Amino acid sequence: MDDALCIFGAAREAGRATALRIGARSWSFAELARLVRERLDAGGLPAPGAGPWPLTATATLETLVTLYALLQRGVPAMLLHPRHTAHEHEQALAAARAAAAPLPADAAVVLWTSGTTGAPRGVVLTRRALLASAAASAANMGWEQDDCWLLAMPLARVGGLSIVTRCLAARRCVALAAAFDPVQLPQWIAEQRITLASLVPTMLAQCLDAHPHWTPPPHLRAIQLGGAPAPARLLQRAAERRLPIVVTYGCTETASQVVTTPYAGRHEAARHAAGRPLPGVELRIAEDGRILVRGPMLMAGYLGEPPLEPGAWFDTGDRGACDAQGCLHVHGRGAELIVTGGENVFPAEVERVLESCPGIEEAGVFGTPDETWGQIVSACIVSRGAPPADDILCAHLARHLASYKRPRRIAFVAALPHSPAGKLDRAALAAASASLRPLPCRT
């Protein structure tokens, strides 16, 4: 097995180098390797070939040690989002149990994402894909000896996981935050001497709102901004503060970014749209505008489904175009996808949960624009008799959906619009936006 994603190999090569910071405490690669050895010796982890191992990806030292141990042993980790409900975790576990096809020999992780039907699908990323993604990122931004990358994103998302794998492969430091806090972000960057950070646009907007006069210290050399489209106004605000912004475009199936702002253009990111393809990435725009990519960082396939053919193009489902300078302009996400605060929500999943609530006959879910979140989840609902009270509806949603998937605005309507074929006309739902009201759920 290669040493690049092995903590023992990192300890041999850079044992004294700082590998992890959590608050005022730090660990070297050698110290982490000792913790991993203790975790392996304690037992409880499967042998290679046993299938993916479920791991609730909390932002803790224990989670990282277990993840390093699984990577060391060659056992794929199945990362579960800590914000998801027990119902959502059981959906993922059931899908994993039902998967008959074996994983590739070099499978490293399984990350869960929703398909167009809203059903959970496990994206299988191999060590080869993660290392190819890390190499492509390094080809753009390079590494400096004192680099420290802030991890304030969910580890169960590819944006968070890729920070861990990039830094492990490069023998660089990760600064782990228990949870993102826009008020604390400038202090973290200063005290932890953060040189690199990954944020979604909502995070950056909240930080700029909380600190109207903050400008970055000289040691902060790049903020990767991805997970959702970056509004032009946000990029303008960042440029006014001289923030070094590297816009990224990618998805779980591509092991994070495949298109990004050139590092040299980080102080004028808006000029580069979504950026240019990274080294090793091939990008093609289909006749209907769909963005297709291929390269060594692509997933092996979805858990339990036929593997991706070698050399196959992956259809992102997004639409876009490339300009004369080779920069990608993303025109929009897939027709049904809602991106709220960097998290993906598929309406079909939310509709199924709403329609399982007593008193609801039919539901249509769609995204409405929001300056802070990009989009918020909204729903038009047809009741069966008297509509359920808000507290009953909120309790039902809380049992079945993560907070970011729950509708924040709703409207009870007499009927939903349908196409001549009888399918829900989701585009026409926007006409009901004026009648939406907040759903006062506690999150």
Coordinates of C-alpha atoms in Angstrom, one line a residue:
M1 CA 0.0 0.0 0.0
D2 CA 1.2 3.5 -0.8
D3 CA 2.5 5.6 2.1
A4 CA 0.8 8.9 1.0
L5 CA -2.4 8.3 2.9
C6 CA -0.8 6.3 5.8
I7 CA -0.2 8.0 9.1
F8 CA 2.7 5.7 9.8
G9 CA 4.4 6.8 6.6
A10 CA 3.8 10.4 7.6
A11 CA 5.4 9.7 11.0
R12 CA 8.5 8.2 9.3
E13 CA 8.9 11.1 6.9
A14 CA 7.8 14.1 9.1
G15 CA 7.4 12.8 12.6
R16 CA 8.2 16.1 14.4
A17 CA 6.1 18.2 12.1
T18 CA 2.8 19.5 13.5
A19 CA 0.0 17.4 12.0
L20 CA -3.1 18.6 13.9
R21 CA -4.2 21.6 16.0
I22 CA -7.4 21.7 18.1
G23 CA -7.6 25.0 20.0
A24 CA -4.4 25.4 22.0
R25 CA -3.4 21.8 21.7
S26 CA -1.3 20.3 18.9
W27 CA -0.1 16.9 17.8
S28 CA 2.8 15.9 15.7
F29 CA 2.6 13.2 13.0
A30 CA 4.5 10.9 15.4
E31 CA 2.1 11.5 18.2
L32 CA -0.9 10.9 15.9
A33 CA 0.7 7.7 14.7
R34 CA 1.0 6.5 18.3
L35 CA -2.7 7.2 18.9
V36 CA -3.6 5.3 15.7
R37 CA -1.5 2.4 16.8
E38 CA -3.4 2.3 20.1
R39 CA -6.7 2.5 18.2
L40 CA -5.7 -0.5 16.0
D41 CA -4.4 -2.5 19.0
A42 CA -7.6 -1.9 20.9
G43 CA -9.5 -3.9 18.3
G44 CA -13.0 -3.4 17.0
L45 CA -12.0 -2.4 13.5
P46 CA -12.6 -4.9 10.6
A47 CA -9.9 -6.5 8.5
P48 CA -9.4 -5.4 4.9
G49 CA -12.1 -6.7 2.6
A50 CA -14.9 -6.6 5.2
G51 CA -16.7 -3.7 3.4
P52 CA -17.1 -0.1 4.4
W53 CA -17.0 0.7 8.1
P54 CA -19.6 3.2 9.4
L55 CA -18.1 6.2 11.1
T56 CA -20.1 9.2 12.3
A57 CA -17.9 12.0 11.2
T58 CA -17.9 14.3 14.2
A59 CA -15.3 17.1 14.4
T60 CA -13.2 15.4 17.1
L61 CA -9.7 14.0 17.6
E62 CA -11.3 10.5 18.1
T63 CA -13.0 10.6 14.7
L64 CA -9.8 11.7 12.9
V65 CA -7.8 9.0 14.7
T66 CA -10.3 6.3 13.6
L67 CA -10.2 7.7 10.1
Y68 CA -6.4 7.5 10.0
A69 CA -6.6 4.0 11.4
L70 CA -9.0 2.9 8.7
L71 CA -6.8 4.5 6.0
Q72 CA -3.8 2.8 7.5
R73 CA -5.4 -0.6 7.5
G74 CA -6.9 -0.2 4.0
V75 CA -10.5 -0.4 5.2
P76 CA -12.9 2.0 3.5
A77 CA -14.7 4.4 5.9
M78 CA -18.4 5.0 5.4
L79 CA -18.7 8.6 6.7
L80 CA -22.1 9.5 8.2
H81 CA -23.1 13.1 8.7
P82 CA -23.5 13.9 12.5
R83 CA -26.3 16.4 11.7
H84 CA -28.4 13.7 10.1
T85 CA -31.2 12.0 12.0
A86 CA -31.2 8.3 13.0
H87 CA -33.7 7.7 10.2
E88 CA -31.3 9.1 7.6
H89 CA -28.4 7.1 9.1
E90 CA -30.5 4.0 8.9
Q91 CA -31.3 4.7 5.2
A92 CA -27.6 4.9 4.4
L93 CA -26.8 1.7 6.4
A94 CA -29.7 -0.1 4.7
A95 CA -28.4 0.9 1.3
A96 CA -24.9 -0.3 2.2
R97 CA -26.3 -3.6 3.4
A98 CA -28.2 -4.1 0.2
A99 CA -25.1 -3.4 -2.0
A100 CA -24.0 -6.8 -3.4
A101 CA -21.1 -5.7 -5.6
P102 CA -17.7 -5.7 -3.8
L103 CA -15.8 -2.4 -3.5
P104 CA -12.6 -1.8 -5.5
A105 CA -9.4 -3.0 -3.7
D106 CA -8.2 0.6 -3.2
A107 CA -11.6 2.0 -2.0
A108 CA -10.9 4.6 0.7
V109 CA -14.2 6.2 1.6
V110 CA -17.9 6.1 0.9
L111 CA -19.6 9.5 1.1
W112 CA -23.4 9.8 0.9
T113 CA -25.2 12.0 -1.5
S114 CA -28.7 12.1 -2.7
G115 CA -29.6 11.0 -6.2
T116 CA -32.2 12.8 -8.4
T117 CA -34.9 10.7 -6.6
G118 CA -33.7 11.8 -3.2
A119 CA -32.6 8.3 -2.3
P120 CA -29.2 8.1 -0.6
R121 CA -26.3 7.0 -2.9
G122 CA -22.9 6.0 -1.7
V123 CA -20.1 7.6 -3.7
V124 CA -17.1 5.3 -3.6
L125 CA -13.8 7.3 -3.7
T126 CA -10.6 5.3 -4.1
R127 CA -7.1 6.2 -2.8
R128 CA -6.1 6.9 -6.4
A129 CA -9.0 9.4 -6.8
L130 CA -8.2 11.2 -3.5
L131 CA -4.5 11.4 -4.3
A132 CA -5.2 12.6 -7.9
S133 CA -7.4 15.3 -6.4
A134 CA -4.8 16.3 -3.9
A135 CA -2.1 16.5 -6.6
A136 CA -4.4 18.7 -8.8
S137 CA -5.0 21.1 -5.9
A138 CA -1.3 21.2 -5.1
A139 CA -0.4 21.9 -8.8
N140 CA -2.6 25.1 -8.5
M141 CA -1.8 26.4 -5.0
G142 CA 1.4 24.6 -4.1
W143 CA 2.6 24.0 -0.6
E144 CA 4.6 26.1 1.8
Q145 CA 6.4 24.7 4.8
D146 CA 4.3 26.3 7.4
D147 CA 0.9 25.7 5.8
C148 CA -2.0 25.0 8.1
W149 CA -5.4 24.3 6.6
L150 CA -8.6 25.2 8.6
L151 CA -11.1 22.4 8.7
A152 CA -14.4 24.0 9.7
M153 CA -16.6 22.1 7.2
P154 CA -18.4 18.8 7.8
L155 CA -15.9 15.9 7.6
A156 CA -18.7 13.8 6.0
R157 CA -18.7 16.1 3.0
V158 CA -16.0 15.9 0.4
G159 CA -14.9 19.5 1.0
G160 CA -14.1 18.6 4.6
L161 CA -12.6 15.2 3.9
S162 CA -10.3 16.5 1.2
I163 CA -8.6 18.8 3.7
V164 CA -7.6 15.8 5.7
T165 CA -6.4 13.8 2.8
R166 CA -4.5 16.6 1.1
C167 CA -2.7 17.5 4.3
L168 CA -1.9 13.9 5.1
A169 CA -0.5 13.3 1.7
A170 CA 1.5 16.5 1.9
R171 CA 2.6 16.1 5.5
R172 CA 1.0 19.4 6.5
C173 CA -1.1 20.6 9.4
V174 CA -4.9 20.5 9.8
A175 CA -6.5 23.0 12.3
L176 CA -9.8 21.4 13.4
A177 CA -12.7 23.5 14.5
A178 CA -15.5 21.8 16.5
A179 CA -18.1 23.9 14.5
F180 CA -18.0 26.9 12.2
D181 CA -18.4 30.2 14.0
P182 CA -18.3 33.4 11.8
V183 CA -17.5 35.5 14.9
Q184 CA -14.5 33.4 15.8
L185 CA -13.1 32.9 12.3
P186 CA -10.7 35.9 12.2
Q187 CA -9.4 34.9 15.6
W188 CA -8.8 31.4 14.5
I189 CA -6.9 32.5 11.5
A190 CA -4.8 34.8 13.6
E191 CA -4.1 32.5 16.6
Q192 CA -3.7 29.3 14.7
R193 CA -1.7 31.0 11.9
I194 CA -4.1 29.6 9.3
T195 CA -2.7 29.9 5.8
L196 CA -5.4 28.0 3.9
A197 CA -9.2 27.7 4.6
S198 CA -12.1 26.2 2.8
L199 CA -15.5 27.8 3.1
V200 CA -18.9 27.8 1.4
P201 CA -20.2 31.2 0.3
T202 CA -22.7 31.4 3.2
M203 CA -19.8 31.0 5.7
L204 CA -17.8 33.8 4.2
A205 CA -20.8 36.1 4.0
Q206 CA -21.6 35.6 7.7
C207 CA -18.0 36.3 8.6
L208 CA -17.9 39.6 6.6
D209 CA -21.2 40.6 8.1
A210 CA -19.9 39.9 11.6
H211 CA -16.6 41.8 11.0
P212 CA -17.3 44.8 8.8
H213 CA -13.7 46.0 9.0
W214 CA -11.8 42.7 9.1
T215 CA -8.9 42.3 6.6
P216 CA -6.8 39.2 6.4
P217 CA -3.3 38.8 7.9
P218 CA -0.4 38.4 5.6
H219 CA 0.0 34.7 6.4
L220 CA -3.5 33.8 5.0
R221 CA -2.7 32.9 1.4
A222 CA -5.9 31.4 0.1
I223 CA -9.6 30.8 1.0
Q224 CA -11.1 28.1 -1.2
L225 CA -14.8 29.0 -1.8
G226 CA -17.0 26.3 -3.1
G227 CA -20.0 24.0 -2.4
A228 CA -22.4 26.5 -4.0
P229 CA -22.2 29.4 -6.5
A230 CA -20.4 32.4 -5.2
P231 CA -22.6 35.6 -5.7
A232 CA -20.9 38.4 -7.6
R233 CA -21.6 40.8 -4.7
L234 CA -19.8 38.5 -2.2
L235 CA -16.7 38.3 -4.5
Q236 CA -16.8 42.1 -4.7
R237 CA -16.9 42.4 -1.0
A238 CA -14.0 39.9 -0.6
A239 CA -11.9 41.8 -3.2
E240 CA -12.5 45.1 -1.3
R241 CA -11.0 43.5 1.8
R242 CA -8.1 42.0 -0.2
L243 CA -9.2 38.5 0.7
P244 CA -7.4 35.8 -1.4
I245 CA -10.3 33.9 -2.9
V246 CA -9.9 30.7 -4.9
V247 CA -13.4 29.8 -6.3
T248 CA -13.8 26.1 -6.8
Y249 CA -16.3 23.9 -8.7
G250 CA -16.7 20.2 -8.3
C251 CA -18.8 17.6 -6.5
T252 CA -18.6 14.5 -4.4
E253 CA -18.3 12.3 -7.5
T254 CA -15.2 14.2 -8.6
A255 CA -13.5 14.0 -5.1
S256 CA -14.0 17.8 -4.7
Q257 CA -12.8 20.5 -7.0
V258 CA -12.1 20.0 -10.7
V259 CA -12.3 23.6 -11.8
T260 CA -10.8 26.5 -9.8
T261 CA -9.5 30.1 -9.8
P262 CA -5.8 30.1 -10.8
Y263 CA -3.8 30.8 -7.6
A264 CA -2.2 33.8 -9.2
G265 CA -5.7 35.3 -9.7
R266 CA -6.8 34.9 -6.1
H267 CA -7.2 38.7 -5.5
E268 CA -9.4 39.0 -8.6
A269 CA -11.4 35.8 -8.5
A270 CA -14.5 37.4 -10.2
R271 CA -12.5 37.7 -13.4
H272 CA -12.1 34.0 -13.7
A273 CA -15.8 32.9 -13.2
A274 CA -15.7 29.4 -11.7
G275 CA -12.1 29.0 -12.8
R276 CA -10.2 26.7 -15.1
P277 CA -9.9 22.9 -15.2
L278 CA -7.1 21.6 -12.9
P279 CA -4.2 19.6 -14.2
G280 CA -5.4 16.1 -15.1
V281 CA -9.1 17.2 -15.5
E282 CA -10.8 17.0 -18.9
L283 CA -13.9 19.2 -19.2
R284 CA -16.4 19.1 -22.0
I285 CA -19.6 21.0 -22.6
A286 CA -22.4 18.9 -24.2
E287 CA -24.6 20.4 -26.9
D288 CA -27.3 21.0 -24.4
G289 CA -24.9 22.8 -22.0
R290 CA -24.3 19.9 -19.6
I291 CA -20.9 20.0 -17.9
L292 CA -19.0 16.7 -18.4
V293 CA -15.7 15.8 -16.7
R294 CA -13.3 13.0 -16.6
G295 CA -9.9 12.3 -15.0
P296 CA -8.2 10.1 -12.4
M297 CA -10.1 11.9 -9.5
L298 CA -13.5 10.5 -10.6
M299 CA -15.3 8.2 -8.3
A300 CA -15.2 4.4 -8.8
G301 CA -19.0 4.5 -8.9
Y302 CA -22.0 4.4 -6.6
L303 CA -22.2 1.8 -3.9
G304 CA -24.1 -1.3 -5.2
E305 CA -24.3 0.1 -8.8
P306 CA -22.2 -0.8 -11.8
P307 CA -18.8 0.9 -11.7
L308 CA -17.9 3.8 -13.8
E309 CA -16.2 2.6 -17.0
P310 CA -12.5 3.5 -17.3
G311 CA -12.1 6.7 -19.2
A312 CA -15.9 7.5 -19.0
W313 CA -17.2 11.0 -18.9
F314 CA -19.1 12.0 -15.8
D315 CA -22.3 14.1 -16.3
T316 CA -22.4 16.6 -13.4
G317 CA -26.0 17.5 -14.2
D318 CA -25.0 21.2 -14.2
R319 CA -25.2 23.5 -17.1
G320 CA -22.5 25.9 -18.2
A321 CA -20.1 27.3 -20.9
C322 CA -16.5 28.1 -21.3
D323 CA -15.3 31.5 -22.4
A324 CA -12.4 32.4 -24.7
Q325 CA -10.0 32.3 -21.8
G326 CA -11.0 28.8 -20.9
C327 CA -12.9 29.8 -17.7
L328 CA -16.0 27.9 -16.9
H329 CA -19.3 29.8 -16.3
V330 CA -21.8 27.6 -14.4
H331 CA -25.3 28.6 -15.4
G332 CA -27.1 26.6 -12.8
R333 CA -27.3 23.4 -10.9
G334 CA -29.5 20.6 -12.0
A335 CA -33.1 21.5 -12.6
E336 CA -34.3 20.2 -9.2
L337 CA -31.3 20.6 -6.9
I338 CA -31.5 23.2 -4.1
V339 CA -28.2 24.4 -2.8
T340 CA -28.7 26.1 0.7
G341 CA -25.6 27.2 2.6
G342 CA -23.4 24.9 0.6
E343 CA -25.6 21.8 1.3
N344 CA -27.4 19.9 -1.4
V345 CA -31.1 19.2 -1.0
F346 CA -33.2 17.2 -3.5
P347 CA -36.9 18.1 -3.4
A348 CA -38.1 14.5 -3.9
E349 CA -36.7 13.5 -0.5
V350 CA -38.3 16.3 1.3
E351 CA -41.6 15.8 -0.5
R352 CA -41.7 12.1 0.6
V353 CA -41.2 13.1 4.2
L354 CA -43.9 15.9 4.0
E355 CA -46.4 13.5 2.4
S356 CA -45.8 10.9 5.2
C357 CA -47.0 13.4 7.8
P358 CA -50.7 12.9 8.8
G359 CA -52.9 15.5 7.2
I360 CA -50.8 16.1 4.1
E361 CA -52.0 14.9 0.8
E362 CA -49.3 16.2 -1.6
A363 CA -46.2 18.5 -1.4
G364 CA -44.1 20.3 -3.9
V365 CA -40.7 21.5 -2.8
F366 CA -38.5 24.1 -4.5
G367 CA -35.8 26.7 -3.7
T368 CA -36.4 30.4 -3.2
P369 CA -33.5 32.9 -3.4
D370 CA -32.0 34.1 -0.2
E371 CA -29.1 36.6 0.2
T372 CA -27.6 34.7 3.2
W373 CA -28.1 31.0 2.2
G374 CA -28.2 31.3 -1.6
Q375 CA -31.5 29.4 -1.5
I376 CA -33.8 28.2 1.2
V377 CA -36.1 25.2 1.0
S378 CA -39.7 26.1 0.5
A379 CA -42.8 24.0 0.0
C380 CA -46.4 24.2 -1.3
I381 CA -48.6 21.7 0.5
V382 CA -52.0 20.3 -0.2
S383 CA -53.7 19.2 3.0
R384 CA -56.0 16.2 3.6
G385 CA -58.7 17.8 5.6
A386 CA -57.5 20.1 8.3
P387 CA -53.8 20.9 7.8
P388 CA -51.4 19.8 10.6
A389 CA -50.4 22.4 13.2
D390 CA -47.0 23.9 12.8
D391 CA -45.6 22.2 15.9
I392 CA -46.7 18.8 14.7
L393 CA -45.3 19.4 11.2
C394 CA -42.0 20.6 12.7
A395 CA -41.7 17.6 15.0
H396 CA -42.3 15.3 12.1
L397 CA -39.7 17.0 9.9
A398 CA -37.1 16.9 12.8
R399 CA -37.5 13.1 13.1
H400 CA -36.8 12.5 9.5
L401 CA -34.6 15.3 8.0
A402 CA -31.4 17.1 8.8
S403 CA -32.2 20.8 9.7
Y404 CA -30.9 22.2 6.4
K405 CA -33.3 20.0 4.4
R406 CA -36.4 21.1 6.3
P407 CA -38.6 23.7 4.6
R408 CA -38.3 27.2 6.1
R409 CA -41.2 28.6 4.2
I410 CA -44.5 26.9 3.4
A411 CA -47.9 27.6 1.8
F412 CA -51.0 25.5 2.0
V413 CA -52.6 25.5 -1.4
A414 CA -55.7 24.0 -2.9
A415 CA -53.8 22.1 -5.6
L416 CA -50.3 21.7 -7.1
P417 CA -49.5 22.5 -10.7
H418 CA -49.0 19.4 -13.0
S419 CA -47.8 18.9 -16.5
P420 CA -50.1 17.3 -19.2
A421 CA -48.3 14.1 -18.4
G422 CA -49.4 14.3 -14.8
K423 CA -45.9 15.1 -13.4
L424 CA -45.4 17.9 -10.8
D425 CA -44.6 21.1 -12.6
R426 CA -41.9 22.2 -10.3
A427 CA -41.0 25.4 -12.2
A428 CA -44.6 26.6 -11.9
L429 CA -44.4 26.3 -8.1
A430 CA -42.4 29.6 -8.0
A431 CA -45.7 31.4 -8.8
A432 CA -46.8 30.5 -5.2
S433 CA -43.8 32.3 -3.7
A434 CA -45.9 35.4 -2.7
S435 CA -48.1 33.2 -0.5
L436 CA -45.2 31.5 1.4
R437 CA -44.9 32.1 5.1
P438 CA -42.2 31.2 7.6
L439 CA -42.4 27.8 9.3
P440 CA -41.3 28.6 12.8
C441 CA -39.4 25.4 13.6
R442 CA -36.6 25.3 16.2
T443 CA -33.5 23.9 14.7

